[in-house]
Amino acid sequence: MKIVKFGGKSLAFDGAFHQVVDIIKNKAAKEQLTVVVSAIGNTTDVLENILETAKNSAEYIPLFQKFKQEPQHQTTDLNEEFQLLQKILEGVNLLGDYSLKIKDNVLAQGEIISAKVLTHRLKEENINANFTDSRTIIVTDANFGNAQPIEALSKAKTQQHFSQFNNNVTHIVTGFIGATNNNETTTLGRNGSNYSASLLASYLNAEELQNYTHVDGIFTANPEWVKNAKKIDALHFNEANELANFGASILHAKTIIPLLEQNIPLRILNTFKPNDAGTLISAVPTQEGIKSLSVLSEVALINFEGRGLLGKVGVDARVFNALSEKNISVSVISQGSSERGLGFIVDKNKATQAVIALEQEFENDFYTKDVNRISVNDDIAVISIIGQDLSSFHKPYNALIQNNIVPILFNNTVTGKNVSIVVKKSETKRALNVIHGQIFGVNKKVNIAIVGFGTVGSVLINQIVNSKKQIAKRKNIDLNIFAIANSTSVYFNADGFGEEWKVVATQQNPNGLTSIINFAKDNHLENLILIDNTAATSLPNRYIEFIENGFDVVSSNKIANTLSFDFYKNIRQTLAKNQKEYLYETNVGAGLPLIDTIKLLHLSGENITKIKGVFSGTLSYLFNHFSVEDRPFSEVLKETISKGFTEPDPREDLSGQDVGRKLLILARELELENEFDEIKIQNLIPEAFQSLSVPEFLNQLEGLDAYYQEIKQNLKPNEVLRYIGELSGDLQQNKGVLETKLIAVSANSSLGQLSGSDSIFEIYTESYGNNPIVIQGAGAGAQVTARGVFGDILRLAEKK
C-alpha cells in the first residue's frame, strides 16, 4: 500500500482538483491506495476568520453564507457539517467567546468537507472510494489545538478499521484531526495533515508516503524567493528532519519520525507534474555538504540580560524551566559572556507569554537589580543553513556583511552541521539570496544601477548586454542592470534590461535618485553597484547615501575625487565603515591601468617623486595634429569636435580644468591634501572668448588662429606642442605642486612622439631615477572609457 497526501492548494477547485482526481484514478488502477487530504484551498483560514468574527458580531452570517455557497460545496450533501457549524457559530456569537476545543471542532469541518467532496467525485469516476473520518481511528490527548496521538490505541484502531476492507478500496482519510477517548474533536497543530499521513504510513507499514504539493519537491531554498534555487533529488531522514525543525514549509516537524522508525520513504511531488520524480527522503545516505536553506519568520527574539547573575549556577535552568512550564519551546540560543545574557527564539505568538513567565521567575532578581532587562524583538527571521559547518561559514557570513546585512546573532547545532542566523525581517529575502548564491555555486547575481546613458553610458549598457551570456558562462556572474537613469527619469526592471533598454529609455518616467535605493530594498536586491557616467556634481554628492544603503560605486565622473579634501576623506571613511568599494580607474587615462599602478607603487612604499604627462586625449589629438600639420588651429579644432573627442562646449576641454581634476586625483592617491583651487591651470581660451555663448564661440573659432599661429611659429626646430599636467615638489609632505600648461617638447621625446588621441604618463620614482615608468595608450573615446568602467564592474563582481 502507498499513502498519498494532497495539500490544500492541490485540492483548490480553481487549481488542480481535476488533476488530483486523475492522479488517484491512475494510481488506484495499479496499486492499493490510501489518500489523506487537507482542507480545500484556504478553507482553514476562512473558517477561523468566520469563527473570530462570530465572537464579536453578527457579521459572521454573510461570511458563513458565502462559505456554504462555494462551488466545491455544491457537489455533494454537506448538510450535516453546515448544520453543526451554524449551531457552533450561533453559540459563540451568543457567548462572545470560544475555547480551543470549539475552535478544533470548527476547523475540523474543513478536512471533513474536503474528504467528502473528493470521495463523491471519485465515485462519479467509478473508483471504489471510501470516506474515512480520522476521528474514528486517531486517538489523541486533550491538548486542543496541538493534540498528540496516543500511539498504541491509534495504531490498533487504524489497523482494525482497514482490515474490514478489500485491497481494491481507495480510502479517503481526513488529515489534521483526531479525537480523544471521549470522542472530543482535536487537531494536530500546524501542517498536521502531513503528520496524519505519516502516522497512517507507519501504522499500516506502507511501501511509501507520497506528499503532493504545489512545488516540484524540496529545493535548496524557497523557489518563490530565490529564483535560481535547485531541486534536491534525495535527502536522508536526518537532513529532512532538520529542515522540518527549521521551518521548511512543506515538511511538518513531526512528520519524519514515524517514517524513520519504520524506514518508510517519503516522496515530495508536484500535483501539476505527476510524472516528475520529486524529492525522495529515505534512510539512504546522501553526499555530505550543505543541502538547503530554510526560514522561520513567525518568531521572536527574547533578550534576557542580568549583569548581577554572572557566575551564578542554575540561571539557565531557571530560564528554561519557566518557559517549559508554559509549554514554550526554544529553537535558537545564543549566550553572552561579558555580562550575563541570553538570546533565544520562540514562536511569535508566545513571546509575550514568555516575557511574563520570565518576569515572574526573576521578580526578586529585578528588585535586587541582578536582572536589568527582558526585551522582545519580533521584527526578525531565522535563516538556517542545513549541512553548514563552521569551517566554511565565513563565506556566507562575509557575503552578508558585504551586502550591509549584519546578523543579530547566530547559532551552531550540537552536530556542528547546521548554522542558524537571525536577521531583520526586512532583510530576509535579500539575505537568503546572498547566502544561496555564495554556497550553492549557482551564478552570483550582481545588480547594477547605471546613471547617465549619454555617449559613454549607452556604450557601457550595450557592452554589458552583449557580454552578459559569455560572462555568466565563464565567470558564473549574472550582471543584472535593474535601473537606468538620466537627469529626468529613472527606469526599472528587477529582472534586468536587455536590448530593449533603448526603447524603454525614450519614454518619460520622472523619478529621483532615491527611487533607485527604494527599488533595490523593495525587491530585496543583493550585490548592488551604482555606476556614475554623468559629469555633474549632483550624484557624487549623494555617493555616501548610496554607500550606506549597500551600494559599491564605479564612476567615470571625476567630480567626487576633486571636491574638498574633507569630502574626499568622508567618502573613504564611509566606504571603510560599510565595507564597500569605490572604483574609478577611468577618471584618469580612460581605460589605461594608471590609477592601479600608482596605488600599487605607493602601497609598496615606493617614493614617487614626480608625475608628468599628457592627460587629455582630446588635447592630445588637437596638438599632435596642429604641431606638425600646415593647417589653422580652428580647422584642427573643428576636426577634433567632429570626431566626438570634445564636450558639447569645447572650452570645457580647452580650459584645462579637466586636466587639473585628473592631476588632483593622482595627487590624492599619494595622500596629498591639495585642493582644486591650489592647482595652477593654464586656460587655452583667450579671455575675450571665455564669456561667449556656445553657439557664438563655435561660430568664431577662426578668431583663435592668429594666437596659436604665433605660438607655433615660436617653436624651435624639431619641437612640438603638448598640453601637460605635472605633479612635482616634495611629495612626502602634505601637499605637492600641481600645474597644467602648454609646453614645447622635442619631437624625439616620449611626449613628442605621441600620436592620435593617445595619453601618456611618466611616473618618476626614487628606484627608477631618471628613467620613468611610462604608461601610454588611448586616452579618449566612449568605447575605451566604457570598457574601463566595465572592467571596474567585473573586478567588484568577482569580489562579491
XYZ file of N, CA, C and O in Angstrom, residues 529-532 543 552-557 561 572 575 580-587 595-596 599 788-789 791-797 799:
140
model
N 25.652 47.641 -7.239
C 26.693 48.540 -7.739
C 26.021 49.738 -8.400
O 25.148 49.577 -9.262
N 26.445 50.940 -8.005
C 25.999 52.181 -8.648
C 27.059 52.610 -9.649
O 28.236 52.707 -9.309
N 26.636 52.884 -10.894
C 27.546 53.357 -11.926
C 27.225 54.821 -12.229
O 26.090 55.143 -12.592
N 28.214 55.699 -12.093
C 28.033 57.125 -12.381
C 28.754 57.469 -13.673
O 29.984 57.577 -13.712
N 26.871 60.018 -3.160
C 27.545 58.719 -3.074
C 27.410 58.112 -1.678
O 27.168 56.908 -1.516
N 28.181 49.433 -3.773
C 29.530 49.810 -4.193
C 29.363 50.843 -5.309
O 28.286 50.943 -5.919
N 30.415 51.588 -5.597
C 30.317 52.651 -6.601
C 31.431 52.501 -7.623
O 32.600 52.282 -7.269
N 31.059 52.619 -8.911
C 32.022 52.704 -10.006
C 31.704 53.995 -10.756
O 30.544 54.267 -11.067
N 32.737 54.798 -11.032
C 32.464 56.116 -11.605
C 33.480 56.502 -12.663
O 34.689 56.328 -12.485
N 32.959 57.033 -13.783
C 33.829 57.711 -14.747
C 33.794 59.217 -14.495
O 34.524 59.972 -15.128
N 32.941 59.625 -13.563
C 32.794 61.035 -13.175
C 33.925 61.416 -12.221
O 34.103 60.784 -11.171
N 36.147 62.870 -6.654
C 37.543 62.815 -6.204
C 38.232 64.171 -6.224
O 39.403 64.271 -5.835
N 35.896 58.059 1.933
C 36.752 56.907 2.267
C 36.379 56.318 3.630
O 36.374 55.100 3.815
N 33.160 54.379 3.178
C 33.451 53.116 2.495
C 33.996 52.087 3.475
O 33.560 50.929 3.490
N 32.505 48.807 1.738
C 32.168 48.998 0.324
C 33.404 49.470 -0.437
O 34.396 49.872 0.163
N 33.321 49.435 -1.752
C 34.434 49.890 -2.588
C 33.968 50.958 -3.569
O 32.803 50.983 -3.984
N 34.904 51.816 -3.940
C 34.668 52.896 -4.908
C 35.799 52.815 -5.924
O 36.953 53.074 -5.599
N 35.473 52.412 -7.161
C 36.476 52.261 -8.210
C 36.260 53.318 -9.285
O 35.130 53.609 -9.667
N 37.379 53.864 -9.792
C 37.296 54.999 -10.719
C 38.511 55.017 -11.639
O 39.076 56.062 -11.931
N 38.904 53.848 -12.115
C 40.109 53.742 -12.944
C 40.029 54.652 -14.165
O 41.040 55.184 -14.628
N 38.833 54.890 -14.683
C 38.693 55.711 -15.898
C 38.737 57.203 -15.609
O 38.667 58.006 -16.549
N 38.848 57.607 -14.341
C 38.936 59.038 -14.024
C 40.154 59.679 -14.681
O 40.129 60.851 -15.058
N 45.765 54.465 -12.449
C 45.474 54.650 -11.024
C 45.891 53.413 -10.237
O 46.504 53.519 -9.159
N 45.614 52.228 -10.767
C 46.014 50.993 -10.081
C 47.526 50.915 -9.920
O 48.041 50.488 -8.883
N 48.574 53.363 -7.198
C 48.175 52.823 -5.883
C 49.152 51.737 -5.434
O 49.571 51.702 -4.275
N 36.698 50.543 -19.714
C 37.362 50.707 -18.419
C 36.379 50.619 -17.258
O 36.665 49.999 -16.225
N 35.216 51.255 -17.403
C 34.168 51.165 -16.371
C 33.710 49.715 -16.231
O 33.526 49.211 -15.115
N 35.426 47.081 -16.793
C 36.464 46.353 -16.066
C 36.339 46.527 -14.562
O 36.499 45.571 -13.793
N 36.049 47.762 -14.127
C 35.848 48.010 -12.689
C 34.650 47.233 -12.163
O 34.672 46.708 -11.044
N 33.594 47.161 -12.956
C 32.397 46.405 -12.552
C 32.754 44.937 -12.332
O 32.372 44.329 -11.323
N 33.496 44.369 -13.262
C 33.854 42.949 -13.153
C 34.780 42.696 -11.969
O 34.680 41.650 -11.299
N 35.679 43.622 -11.696
C 36.563 43.476 -10.533
C 35.748 43.424 -9.246
O 36.007 42.619 -8.354
N 34.752 44.304 -9.146
C 33.876 44.289 -7.971
C 33.055 43.018 -7.911
O 32.903 42.409 -6.851
N 32.513 42.621 -9.056
C 31.626 41.451 -9.101
C 32.350 40.190 -8.637
O 31.771 39.355 -7.934
N 34.677 39.966 -6.498
C 34.959 40.015 -5.059
C 33.727 39.714 -4.221
O 33.843 39.419 -3.032
